[in-house]
XYZ file of C-alpha atoms in Angstrom:
347
model
C 73.002 -16.610 144.359
C 74.314 -16.511 140.821
C 78.016 -15.806 140.406
C 79.780 -13.517 137.978
C 82.957 -11.556 137.453
C 83.913 -8.366 135.613
C 86.841 -7.993 133.224
C 88.242 -4.806 131.735
C 89.658 -6.474 128.676
C 93.041 -4.825 128.181
C 93.988 -3.546 131.643
C 96.173 -6.645 131.807
C 96.899 -8.903 128.853
C 93.872 -10.063 126.903
C 95.217 -13.617 126.922
C 95.215 -13.612 130.739
C 91.671 -12.274 130.872
C 90.524 -14.781 128.266
C 92.036 -17.607 130.313
C 90.340 -16.265 133.450
C 86.912 -16.160 131.789
C 87.169 -19.555 130.096
C 88.464 -21.314 133.213
C 85.913 -19.559 135.435
C 83.115 -20.971 133.285
C 84.538 -24.451 133.941
C 84.466 -23.671 137.671
C 80.726 -23.039 137.463
C 80.592 -19.253 137.139
C 77.244 -18.140 135.747
C 78.093 -14.839 134.107
C 80.977 -12.680 132.824
C 80.742 -8.905 132.437
C 83.085 -6.820 130.275
C 83.475 -3.245 131.472
C 84.205 0.018 129.692
C 85.986 2.848 131.453
C 88.491 4.910 129.486
C 90.245 1.994 127.813
C 89.002 -0.891 125.703
C 85.430 -1.163 124.501
C 83.100 -3.923 125.695
C 81.486 -5.352 122.513
C 84.725 -6.469 120.824
C 85.926 -8.793 123.620
C 82.342 -9.928 124.264
C 82.097 -11.099 120.670
C 85.362 -12.994 121.083
C 84.196 -14.568 124.345
C 80.953 -15.641 122.656
C 83.016 -17.977 120.475
C 85.170 -19.310 123.332
C 82.481 -20.073 125.917
C 79.435 -22.309 125.871
C 77.205 -21.794 128.864
C 77.696 -18.644 130.904
C 75.902 -15.389 130.234
C 77.933 -12.516 128.778
C 77.144 -8.935 129.725
C 78.289 -5.414 128.950
C 79.092 -3.964 132.329
C 78.514 -1.258 131.131
C 78.071 0.376 127.718
C 78.418 4.130 128.153
C 75.420 6.026 126.790
C 77.296 9.091 125.583
C 79.501 7.080 123.244
C 76.761 5.552 121.068
C 73.308 6.350 119.767
C 70.430 4.355 121.305
C 69.946 2.534 118.004
C 73.632 1.583 117.846
C 73.381 0.257 121.407
C 70.352 -1.836 120.471
C 71.799 -3.312 117.283
C 75.088 -4.082 119.068
C 73.138 -5.936 121.737
C 71.117 -7.869 119.165
C 74.273 -8.817 117.274
C 75.987 -10.066 120.431
C 72.874 -11.985 121.427
C 72.913 -13.769 118.078
C 76.667 -14.477 118.226
C 76.373 -15.911 121.744
C 73.302 -18.058 121.128
C 71.057 -15.842 123.248
C 73.482 -15.492 126.172
C 73.957 -11.704 126.026
C 72.810 -9.261 128.730
C 72.826 -5.526 127.995
C 74.268 -3.437 130.823
C 74.005 0.344 130.457
C 75.585 3.204 132.384
C 75.904 6.957 132.111
C 79.559 7.011 133.226
C 80.423 10.531 134.444
C 81.333 13.985 133.171
C 85.104 13.445 133.215
C 84.969 10.496 130.812
C 81.989 11.581 128.700
C 82.996 15.223 128.353
C 86.738 15.028 128.950
C 87.417 12.042 126.703
C 84.501 11.799 124.272
C 83.570 15.468 123.928
C 79.865 14.784 124.507
C 77.824 16.788 127.005
C 77.026 14.941 130.220
C 73.541 16.376 130.497
C 70.186 15.048 131.713
C 71.577 11.600 132.624
C 68.286 10.437 134.128
C 66.238 11.504 131.134
C 68.838 10.150 128.691
C 68.796 6.735 130.374
C 64.995 6.480 130.339
C 64.727 7.545 126.696
C 67.619 5.318 125.611
C 65.982 2.266 127.188
C 62.678 3.200 125.502
C 64.349 3.333 122.079
C 66.407 0.181 122.672
C 63.256 -1.773 123.498
C 61.570 -0.359 120.392
C 64.443 -1.675 118.264
C 64.445 -5.042 120.088
C 60.732 -5.393 119.295
C 61.367 -4.951 115.564
C 59.347 -1.736 115.389
C 60.028 1.249 113.188
C 62.184 3.595 115.252
C 60.295 6.761 116.021
C 60.853 8.569 119.289
C 60.775 12.221 120.231
C 61.899 12.920 123.783
C 63.836 15.727 125.389
C 67.225 13.973 125.136
C 66.674 11.597 122.200
C 64.827 12.310 118.971
C 64.666 9.818 116.080
C 64.368 10.493 113.141
C 66.288 13.766 113.346
C 63.717 16.593 113.321
C 63.842 18.747 110.229
C 65.933 16.273 108.265
C 65.183 14.031 105.312
C 65.039 10.797 107.310
C 61.882 8.813 107.910
C 61.320 6.111 110.568
C 63.176 2.869 109.875
C 63.405 -0.519 111.509
C 66.523 -2.586 111.957
C 67.065 -5.374 109.438
C 67.945 -7.706 112.331
C 65.290 -10.175 113.511
C 63.287 -8.911 116.492
C 64.706 -10.027 119.840
C 62.622 -8.512 122.656
C 63.948 -10.904 125.299
C 67.395 -9.372 125.803
C 67.608 -8.343 129.475
C 68.562 -4.738 130.278
C 70.538 -3.921 133.416
C 71.363 -0.382 134.522
C 74.307 0.712 136.656
C 73.262 3.188 139.330
C 74.481 4.687 142.601
C 72.343 7.821 143.034
C 68.774 7.738 144.427
C 66.897 9.035 141.369
C 68.749 6.711 139.020
C 68.109 3.822 141.412
C 64.392 4.637 141.290
C 64.561 4.530 137.501
C 66.258 1.131 137.649
C 63.455 -0.157 139.847
C 60.907 1.173 137.387
C 62.274 0.164 133.963
C 65.199 -2.286 134.187
C 65.504 -6.047 134.470
C 68.481 -5.765 136.783
C 70.674 -3.423 138.814
C 74.462 -3.229 138.481
C 75.674 -1.926 141.832
C 78.914 -1.206 143.639
C 80.139 0.353 146.896
C 77.551 -1.771 148.693
C 77.420 -1.912 152.485
C 74.800 -4.490 153.499
C 74.352 -2.810 156.888
C 73.453 0.400 155.028
C 71.705 -1.254 152.100
C 68.515 0.795 152.480
C 70.405 3.654 150.808
C 70.064 1.552 147.660
C 67.077 -0.681 148.311
C 64.559 2.002 149.278
C 64.825 3.957 145.987
C 64.944 0.710 143.993
C 61.754 -0.407 145.760
C 60.099 2.984 145.202
C 60.740 2.731 141.471
C 59.438 -0.833 141.336
C 56.298 0.199 143.213
C 55.721 2.991 140.717
C 55.784 0.459 137.884
C 53.429 -1.933 139.689
C 56.021 -4.587 140.362
C 58.127 -5.899 143.232
C 61.776 -5.411 144.091
C 62.083 -9.201 143.794
C 61.335 -8.850 140.078
C 64.806 -7.345 139.582
C 68.128 -9.144 139.537
C 70.243 -7.244 142.072
C 73.808 -7.716 140.855
C 76.358 -6.431 143.332
C 80.134 -6.453 142.979
C 83.172 -6.402 145.255
C 86.752 -7.578 145.450
C 87.133 -11.080 146.862
C 90.372 -11.979 148.630
C 90.740 -14.973 150.932
C 93.286 -14.866 153.752
C 94.274 -17.767 155.977
C 94.487 -15.785 159.193
C 92.708 -12.677 160.480
C 96.116 -11.221 161.347
C 96.647 -10.702 157.603
C 93.641 -8.427 157.250
C 95.261 -5.116 158.165
C 98.063 -5.654 155.664
C 95.611 -6.475 152.878
C 93.432 -3.460 153.729
C 96.473 -1.164 153.588
C 97.088 -2.112 149.963
C 93.518 -1.109 149.001
C 93.327 2.311 150.619
C 94.829 4.355 147.809
C 92.380 2.850 145.315
C 89.440 3.785 147.542
C 90.852 7.264 148.108
C 91.037 7.665 144.332
C 87.409 6.544 143.981
C 86.289 9.035 146.637
C 88.451 11.899 145.426
C 89.435 11.366 141.827
C 86.639 9.456 140.117
C 84.433 11.916 138.292
C 84.973 15.637 138.169
C 85.610 18.343 140.759
C 81.854 18.687 141.276
C 80.425 15.240 140.459
C 81.579 12.006 142.114
C 78.976 9.267 142.424
C 81.204 6.996 144.528
C 81.774 9.745 147.059
C 78.015 10.285 147.265
C 77.386 6.556 147.741
C 79.812 6.284 150.648
C 78.407 9.491 152.141
C 74.878 8.073 152.174
C 76.117 4.925 153.933
C 77.693 6.602 156.943
C 80.989 8.137 155.860
C 79.953 11.622 154.744
C 82.591 13.514 156.756
C 85.564 11.389 155.838
C 84.435 11.131 152.200
C 84.316 14.931 151.994
C 87.779 15.263 153.547
C 89.291 12.632 151.260
C 87.820 14.361 148.234
C 89.119 17.793 149.252
C 92.630 16.477 149.892
C 92.718 14.438 146.703
C 91.527 17.351 144.594
C 94.276 19.473 146.185
C 96.874 16.943 145.087
C 97.508 15.686 148.631
C 97.031 12.028 147.770
C 99.057 10.552 150.629
C 97.051 12.483 153.225
C 93.786 11.517 151.526
C 94.774 7.846 151.566
C 95.642 8.028 155.265
C 92.047 9.010 156.087
C 90.594 5.795 154.637
C 89.889 3.393 157.505
C 90.050 -0.393 157.581
C 86.300 -0.434 158.226
C 85.641 1.383 154.950
C 87.595 -1.292 153.090
C 86.024 -4.307 154.775
C 82.456 -2.953 154.651
C 82.376 -2.829 150.850
C 84.584 -5.810 149.937
C 84.740 -9.551 150.447
C 88.151 -9.703 152.095
C 88.679 -12.158 154.930
C 88.907 -15.748 156.026
C 86.601 -18.323 154.462
C 84.273 -18.106 157.448
C 84.159 -14.297 157.265
C 83.423 -14.283 153.547
C 80.741 -16.957 153.932
C 79.033 -14.835 156.596
C 79.358 -11.729 154.447
C 77.836 -13.426 151.406
C 74.955 -14.702 153.521
C 74.322 -11.125 154.653
C 74.330 -9.953 151.030
C 71.836 -12.694 150.178
C 69.623 -11.693 153.100
C 69.611 -8.084 151.890
C 68.342 -9.186 148.485
C 71.467 -9.570 146.346
C 70.721 -12.256 143.745
C 73.885 -12.114 141.603
C 77.286 -11.473 143.137
C 80.006 -9.997 140.924
C 83.462 -11.053 142.110
C 86.642 -9.104 141.406
C 89.208 -11.768 142.318
C 92.451 -10.558 143.913
C 95.775 -11.938 142.740
C 98.916 -11.022 140.837
C 98.578 -13.977 138.447
C 95.732 -15.712 136.634
C 96.218 -18.789 138.809
C 95.959 -16.719 142.000
C 92.796 -15.016 140.736
C 91.253 -18.340 139.767
C 92.037 -19.747 143.222
C 90.138 -16.876 144.870
C 87.346 -17.153 142.313
C 86.929 -20.919 142.753
C 86.550 -20.577 146.538
C 84.133 -17.657 146.136
C 81.940 -19.468 143.586
C 81.734 -22.523 145.838
C 80.702 -20.425 148.862
C 78.097 -18.435 146.925
C 76.480 -21.561 145.541
C 76.670 -23.197 148.956
C 74.703 -20.460 150.732
C 72.116 -20.326 147.966
């Protein structure tokens, strides 16, 4: 299994995150993703990291489609690939209506079609072709305008891998069909068919195998010395999960809630969402069980986490994305070092 981590650049100090990434590379980490949510962008810190690292891959985890044109996405990726010496991986995601509409003022419409057409255009730009595409969500050049098809002045670079973040079945099928890798979350290996079956269906449609994709799955990693500590650690995570189930997205669209529902927690996910939306956050948090926390994280003793990683590997995960717990950089690096060693150990 390859190892990676995800950083949201300015959630904590950039210097701390820079130290984490640089030191993690020394520990043997294979890949670092920079996320976008409703804070810092991804390309700026990725460009900085390109000059401070030597070996590990650098990925956008993810660029939000509604915030850039497909051509801007492609040229950003090609620029970062050049700056990093070919180490850049393009991760794309649709985000959700709250961020795209509520923050950026762009309609969150036809996400499936927009993703397919964006990837088509991005690959056209990567290939060095003149950009001409007329789909239902993307049309270049603008119809009825004065523009004619152009090509980027950057050298062609068709080898940049494209990963797509997905939780819903139809988007997972699209990942299986068109992407080089899947960026996943909320993964329960015992219920992994909720993800793997649509990924496999999409791969079959494109005449390839599920094994042709890099399945990159993420979770918090937190080592404890004794199983008696587990309940206390789980208690500190419940509000965050309640927020994901009830507050991430809009009143009608929550992909995390849907993912948990498809993996066995439909009733509790619905209750948490209703309570959270009603402003009853404490009651919503109280409904989140320890099992829900442990099923989708890597929290436990070294033996427990080793067993969990082996189960991930057996279900097809090829790159694990660690979110190391810890109040300080040193604490996070301690968790990350142990996790990297275990992942490489189990293969």
